[in-house]
């Protein structure tokens, strides 16, 4: 997997900023090749431009089908030689054209401990359900909504006086740690996906060939 990231956003872009900061601070060895938003007014586009990154808006409106929009995204990503696609608050379902173009190379961050509370308003769902812990999950994107193999999770307590906002901001702190960490793990290689499990280290294809080479 090459180290060129394509980051897809729809709004604020704080997870994008966390990736930018991690790269700047040397915690993540990667380059952001392009930031794309389906909304022209996404705050995250400004954050990207402030960081000197290419930032483009590509509206989802006006395409004959969802697949046509996905194909347009793929063209933009491919033309910039992107190796890993990071969804960071991208409020669109991504379909087969994008997933097939980047197999095991589209990831997302979600503000709950999946498989609990997929979909929108995950923090409200956790609070309303009465969960005593929630958190953040970085996972591969598959056709199942928020249902792909899990790469990194971080746990956050739900406090009795929490509001949706206070819980969301506590989770966000962990999101900003978890996303760069997960991207670094992926770029490092030496992992595989076995069924639903993201497996690292010994036993991976890379480790096996290294062992074979040293035997
Ligand atoms: C985050 O809570 C992320 O987990 C969810 O959407 C939100 C995006 O926030 N998928 P930001 O745009 O990264 O600030």
mmCIF file of C-alpha atoms and ligand atoms in Angstrom:
data_model
loop_
_atom_site.group_PDB
_atom_site.id
_atom_site.type_symbol
_atom_site.label_atom_id
_atom_site.label_comp_id
_atom_site.label_asym_id
_atom_site.label_seq_id
_atom_site.Cartn_x
_atom_site.Cartn_y
_atom_site.Cartn_z
ATOM 1 C CA UNK A 1 0.000 0.000 0.000
ATOM 2 C CA UNK A 2 1.529 3.322 -0.923
ATOM 3 C CA UNK A 3 1.553 6.080 1.644
ATOM 4 C CA UNK A 4 -0.562 8.550 -0.280
ATOM 5 C CA UNK A 5 -3.870 9.223 1.446
ATOM 6 C CA UNK A 6 -7.112 10.498 -0.028
ATOM 7 C CA UNK A 7 -9.277 11.955 2.741
ATOM 8 C CA UNK A 8 -13.016 12.275 2.112
ATOM 9 C CA UNK A 9 -14.989 14.668 4.284
ATOM 10 C CA UNK A 10 -18.350 16.402 4.454
ATOM 11 C CA UNK A 11 -17.975 18.852 7.318
ATOM 12 C CA UNK A 12 -15.823 20.096 10.158
ATOM 13 C CA UNK A 13 -12.745 18.042 9.385
ATOM 14 C CA UNK A 14 -11.332 17.601 12.874
ATOM 15 C CA UNK A 15 -10.260 14.034 12.083
ATOM 16 C CA UNK A 16 -8.631 15.322 8.910
ATOM 17 C CA UNK A 17 -6.812 17.837 11.113
ATOM 18 C CA UNK A 18 -5.715 15.010 13.422
ATOM 19 C CA UNK A 19 -4.181 13.223 10.414
ATOM 20 C CA UNK A 20 -2.488 16.436 9.253
ATOM 21 C CA UNK A 21 -1.064 17.013 12.759
ATOM 22 C CA UNK A 22 0.126 13.415 13.118
ATOM 23 C CA UNK A 23 1.973 13.658 9.787
ATOM 24 C CA UNK A 24 3.475 17.008 10.744
ATOM 25 C CA UNK A 25 4.617 15.721 14.099
ATOM 26 C CA UNK A 26 6.179 12.609 12.603
ATOM 27 C CA UNK A 27 3.737 10.183 14.264
ATOM 28 C CA UNK A 28 2.400 9.129 10.882
ATOM 29 C CA UNK A 29 4.598 8.608 7.879
ATOM 30 C CA UNK A 30 2.231 9.471 5.028
ATOM 31 C CA UNK A 31 1.250 12.216 2.619
ATOM 32 C CA UNK A 32 -2.256 13.530 2.085
ATOM 33 C CA UNK A 33 -2.519 13.552 -1.714
ATOM 34 C CA UNK A 34 -5.968 15.122 -1.807
ATOM 35 C CA UNK A 35 -8.882 16.107 0.408
ATOM 36 C CA UNK A 36 -12.287 15.789 -1.215
ATOM 37 C CA UNK A 37 -15.649 16.923 0.081
ATOM 38 C CA UNK A 38 -19.109 16.324 -1.316
ATOM 39 C CA UNK A 39 -20.033 19.730 0.150
ATOM 40 C CA UNK A 40 -18.451 22.927 -1.025
ATOM 41 C CA UNK A 41 -19.011 24.615 2.347
ATOM 42 C CA UNK A 42 -17.239 21.933 4.384
ATOM 43 C CA UNK A 43 -15.048 23.618 6.999
ATOM 44 C CA UNK A 44 -12.527 20.838 6.515
ATOM 45 C CA UNK A 45 -11.672 22.121 3.036
ATOM 46 C CA UNK A 46 -10.346 25.296 4.660
ATOM 47 C CA UNK A 47 -8.333 23.263 7.136
ATOM 48 C CA UNK A 48 -6.810 21.336 4.238
ATOM 49 C CA UNK A 49 -5.944 24.481 2.289
ATOM 50 C CA UNK A 50 -4.466 26.091 5.398
ATOM 51 C CA UNK A 51 -2.188 23.073 5.596
ATOM 52 C CA UNK A 52 -1.165 23.560 1.961
ATOM 53 C CA UNK A 53 -3.056 20.520 0.715
ATOM 54 C CA UNK A 54 -5.051 20.150 -2.459
ATOM 55 C CA UNK A 55 -8.707 20.348 -1.455
ATOM 56 C CA UNK A 56 -11.555 19.868 -3.885
ATOM 57 C CA UNK A 57 -15.329 19.843 -3.642
ATOM 58 C CA UNK A 58 -17.119 17.276 -5.745
ATOM 59 C CA UNK A 59 -20.841 17.475 -5.190
ATOM 60 C CA UNK A 60 -22.848 14.278 -5.073
ATOM 61 C CA UNK A 61 -25.724 16.064 -6.775
ATOM 62 C CA UNK A 62 -26.494 15.857 -10.446
ATOM 63 C CA UNK A 63 -24.986 12.450 -11.195
ATOM 64 C CA UNK A 64 -27.188 9.915 -13.010
ATOM 65 C CA UNK A 65 -26.571 7.385 -10.235
ATOM 66 C CA UNK A 66 -24.716 6.865 -6.961
ATOM 67 C CA UNK A 67 -22.256 4.609 -8.824
ATOM 68 C CA UNK A 68 -21.450 7.393 -11.276
ATOM 69 C CA UNK A 69 -20.556 9.653 -8.361
ATOM 70 C CA UNK A 70 -18.402 6.925 -6.849
ATOM 71 C CA UNK A 71 -16.634 6.431 -10.182
ATOM 72 C CA UNK A 72 -15.885 10.143 -10.349
ATOM 73 C CA UNK A 73 -14.328 9.957 -6.883
ATOM 74 C CA UNK A 74 -12.241 6.969 -7.992
ATOM 75 C CA UNK A 75 -10.949 8.920 -11.001
ATOM 76 C CA UNK A 76 -9.859 11.802 -8.781
ATOM 77 C CA UNK A 77 -8.155 9.466 -6.303
ATOM 78 C CA UNK A 78 -6.445 7.377 -8.954
ATOM 79 C CA UNK A 79 -5.149 10.393 -10.839
ATOM 80 C CA UNK A 80 -3.335 11.358 -7.625
ATOM 81 C CA UNK A 81 -2.005 7.858 -7.036
ATOM 82 C CA UNK A 82 -3.840 7.427 -3.736
ATOM 83 C CA UNK A 83 -3.150 4.156 -1.896
ATOM 84 C CA UNK A 84 -5.476 4.480 1.100
ATOM 85 C CA UNK A 85 -8.838 6.217 1.261
ATOM 86 C CA UNK A 86 -9.792 7.657 4.655
ATOM 87 C CA UNK A 87 -13.405 8.614 5.247
ATOM 88 C CA UNK A 88 -13.466 11.289 7.918
ATOM 89 C CA UNK A 89 -17.012 12.408 8.512
ATOM 90 C CA UNK A 90 -17.948 11.693 4.895
ATOM 91 C CA UNK A 91 -21.723 11.587 5.061
ATOM 92 C CA UNK A 92 -22.316 9.427 1.995
ATOM 93 C CA UNK A 93 -22.625 5.691 1.630
ATOM 94 C CA UNK A 94 -19.831 4.473 -0.583
ATOM 95 C CA UNK A 95 -20.606 1.739 -3.060
ATOM 96 C CA UNK A 96 -19.016 -0.971 -5.160
ATOM 97 C CA UNK A 97 -17.069 1.224 -7.625
ATOM 98 C CA UNK A 98 -15.010 2.784 -4.834
ATOM 99 C CA UNK A 99 -14.705 -0.364 -2.717
ATOM 100 C CA UNK A 100 -13.645 -2.495 -5.698
ATOM 101 C CA UNK A 101 -11.117 0.093 -6.847
ATOM 102 C CA UNK A 102 -9.515 0.135 -3.362
ATOM 103 C CA UNK A 103 -9.874 -3.351 -1.884
ATOM 104 C CA UNK A 104 -9.162 -3.360 1.868
ATOM 105 C CA UNK A 105 -8.024 0.200 1.420
ATOM 106 C CA UNK A 106 -11.059 2.288 2.363
ATOM 107 C CA UNK A 107 -11.358 3.024 6.075
ATOM 108 C CA UNK A 108 -13.733 5.005 8.229
ATOM 109 C CA UNK A 109 -13.942 6.366 11.755
ATOM 110 C CA UNK A 110 -17.147 5.970 13.714
ATOM 111 C CA UNK A 111 -18.014 7.462 17.118
ATOM 112 C CA UNK A 112 -19.097 4.299 18.946
ATOM 113 C CA UNK A 113 -17.774 0.876 19.831
ATOM 114 C CA UNK A 114 -19.045 -1.001 16.806
ATOM 115 C CA UNK A 115 -21.033 -3.149 16.299
ATOM 116 C CA UNK A 116 -23.009 -1.086 18.835
ATOM 117 C CA UNK A 117 -24.714 2.004 17.501
ATOM 118 C CA UNK A 118 -23.948 2.125 13.770
ATOM 119 C CA UNK A 119 -25.358 4.861 11.565
ATOM 120 C CA UNK A 120 -26.081 8.472 12.429
ATOM 121 C CA UNK A 121 -26.206 9.985 15.929
ATOM 122 C CA UNK A 122 -24.084 7.227 17.439
ATOM 123 C CA UNK A 123 -23.373 9.275 20.569
ATOM 124 C CA UNK A 124 -27.086 9.950 21.142
ATOM 125 C CA UNK A 125 -27.830 6.270 20.548
ATOM 126 C CA UNK A 126 -25.293 5.250 23.216
ATOM 127 C CA UNK A 127 -26.678 7.764 25.706
ATOM 128 C CA UNK A 128 -30.329 6.852 25.069
ATOM 129 C CA UNK A 129 -29.541 3.155 25.313
ATOM 130 C CA UNK A 130 -27.974 3.615 28.729
ATOM 131 C CA UNK A 131 -24.576 2.231 27.736
ATOM 132 C CA UNK A 132 -21.935 2.903 30.395
ATOM 133 C CA UNK A 133 -19.103 2.840 27.881
ATOM 134 C CA UNK A 134 -18.852 3.947 24.302
ATOM 135 C CA UNK A 135 -15.899 5.013 22.197
ATOM 136 C CA UNK A 136 -14.440 5.222 18.738
ATOM 137 C CA UNK A 137 -13.860 2.622 16.043
ATOM 138 C CA UNK A 138 -11.685 2.726 12.946
ATOM 139 C CA UNK A 139 -12.813 0.035 10.528
ATOM 140 C CA UNK A 140 -12.588 -1.082 6.949
ATOM 141 C CA UNK A 141 -15.474 0.043 4.816
ATOM 142 C CA UNK A 142 -17.590 -2.691 3.265
ATOM 143 C CA UNK A 143 -21.073 -2.553 1.749
ATOM 144 C CA UNK A 144 -22.534 -3.117 5.255
ATOM 145 C CA UNK A 145 -23.105 0.230 6.991
ATOM 146 C CA UNK A 146 -20.368 0.663 9.636
ATOM 147 C CA UNK A 147 -19.951 -3.110 9.457
ATOM 148 C CA UNK A 148 -16.440 -3.797 8.161
ATOM 149 C CA UNK A 149 -13.559 -5.432 10.038
ATOM 150 C CA UNK A 150 -12.339 -3.410 13.008
ATOM 151 C CA UNK A 151 -8.786 -2.003 12.999
ATOM 152 C CA UNK A 152 -8.596 0.069 16.201
ATOM 153 C CA UNK A 153 -11.060 0.810 19.004
ATOM 154 C CA UNK A 154 -10.827 3.123 21.990
ATOM 155 C CA UNK A 155 -13.150 3.038 24.966
ATOM 156 C CA UNK A 156 -14.700 6.108 26.579
ATOM 157 C CA UNK A 157 -16.862 6.071 29.731
ATOM 158 C CA UNK A 158 -20.405 7.398 29.532
ATOM 159 C CA UNK A 159 -20.965 9.546 32.635
ATOM 160 C CA UNK A 160 -24.307 9.938 34.351
ATOM 161 C CA UNK A 161 -24.357 13.682 33.726
ATOM 162 C CA UNK A 162 -23.316 13.391 30.076
ATOM 163 C CA UNK A 163 -25.140 15.228 27.331
ATOM 164 C CA UNK A 164 -24.804 14.222 23.677
ATOM 165 C CA UNK A 165 -22.334 17.095 23.315
ATOM 166 C CA UNK A 166 -20.167 16.208 26.302
ATOM 167 C CA UNK A 167 -20.040 12.549 25.304
ATOM 168 C CA UNK A 168 -19.301 13.433 21.678
ATOM 169 C CA UNK A 169 -16.427 15.694 22.659
ATOM 170 C CA UNK A 170 -14.916 13.051 24.972
ATOM 171 C CA UNK A 171 -15.167 10.499 22.160
ATOM 172 C CA UNK A 172 -13.669 12.971 19.689
ATOM 173 C CA UNK A 173 -10.473 13.231 21.738
ATOM 174 C CA UNK A 174 -10.051 9.477 21.306
ATOM 175 C CA UNK A 175 -10.996 9.588 17.616
ATOM 176 C CA UNK A 176 -8.132 11.983 17.027
ATOM 177 C CA UNK A 177 -5.710 9.478 18.554
ATOM 178 C CA UNK A 178 -7.251 6.380 17.023
ATOM 179 C CA UNK A 179 -7.371 7.476 13.385
ATOM 180 C CA UNK A 180 -3.677 8.307 12.889
ATOM 181 C CA UNK A 181 -2.786 5.193 14.882
ATOM 182 C CA UNK A 182 -4.928 2.969 12.646
ATOM 183 C CA UNK A 183 -3.607 4.542 9.453
ATOM 184 C CA UNK A 184 -0.031 4.034 10.670
ATOM 185 C CA UNK A 185 -0.784 0.360 11.376
ATOM 186 C CA UNK A 186 -2.187 -0.130 7.893
ATOM 187 C CA UNK A 187 0.714 1.596 6.168
ATOM 188 C CA UNK A 188 3.216 -0.391 8.175
ATOM 189 C CA UNK A 189 1.900 -3.594 6.536
ATOM 190 C CA UNK A 190 2.312 -7.087 7.949
ATOM 191 C CA UNK A 191 -1.430 -7.492 8.535
ATOM 192 C CA UNK A 192 -4.215 -9.468 6.970
ATOM 193 C CA UNK A 193 -7.966 -9.720 7.262
ATOM 194 C CA UNK A 194 -9.195 -13.160 8.294
ATOM 195 C CA UNK A 195 -12.951 -13.314 8.169
ATOM 196 C CA UNK A 196 -13.917 -10.318 10.241
ATOM 197 C CA UNK A 197 -10.616 -10.152 12.090
ATOM 198 C CA UNK A 198 -7.814 -7.700 11.437
ATOM 199 C CA UNK A 199 -4.718 -9.713 12.294
ATOM 200 C CA UNK A 200 -1.283 -8.200 12.824
ATOM 201 C CA UNK A 201 2.193 -9.558 13.195
ATOM 202 C CA UNK A 202 3.499 -13.142 13.121
ATOM 203 C CA UNK A 203 1.597 -15.362 10.743
ATOM 204 C CA UNK A 204 1.009 -12.551 8.300
ATOM 205 C CA UNK A 205 2.143 -12.994 4.718
ATOM 206 C CA UNK A 206 5.078 -10.627 5.279
ATOM 207 C CA UNK A 207 6.170 -12.300 8.514
ATOM 208 C CA UNK A 208 5.869 -15.719 6.870
ATOM 209 C CA UNK A 209 8.053 -14.727 3.954
ATOM 210 C CA UNK A 210 10.546 -13.096 6.340
ATOM 211 C CA UNK A 211 10.643 -16.335 8.373
ATOM 212 C CA UNK A 212 11.052 -18.402 5.243
ATOM 213 C CA UNK A 213 13.883 -16.157 4.117
ATOM 214 C CA UNK A 214 15.700 -16.509 7.442
ATOM 215 C CA UNK A 215 15.137 -20.286 7.754
HETATM 216 C C1 LIG B 1 -16.742 12.125 13.705
HETATM 217 O O1 LIG B 1 -17.417 11.995 14.936
HETATM 218 C C2 LIG B 1 -16.593 10.798 13.025
HETATM 219 O O2 LIG B 1 -16.441 9.743 13.920
HETATM 220 C C3 LIG B 1 -17.910 10.666 12.296
HETATM 221 O O3 LIG B 1 -18.196 11.952 11.845
HETATM 222 C C4 LIG B 1 -17.577 12.914 12.693
HETATM 223 C C5 LIG B 1 -16.719 13.755 11.816
HETATM 224 O O4 LIG B 1 -16.115 14.809 12.509
HETATM 225 N N1 LIG B 1 -17.822 9.686 11.245
HETATM 226 P P1 LIG B 1 -14.978 15.659 11.833
HETATM 227 O O5 LIG B 1 -15.546 16.198 10.522
HETATM 228 O O6 LIG B 1 -13.805 14.760 11.587
HETATM 229 O O7 LIG B 1 -14.678 16.740 12.807
#
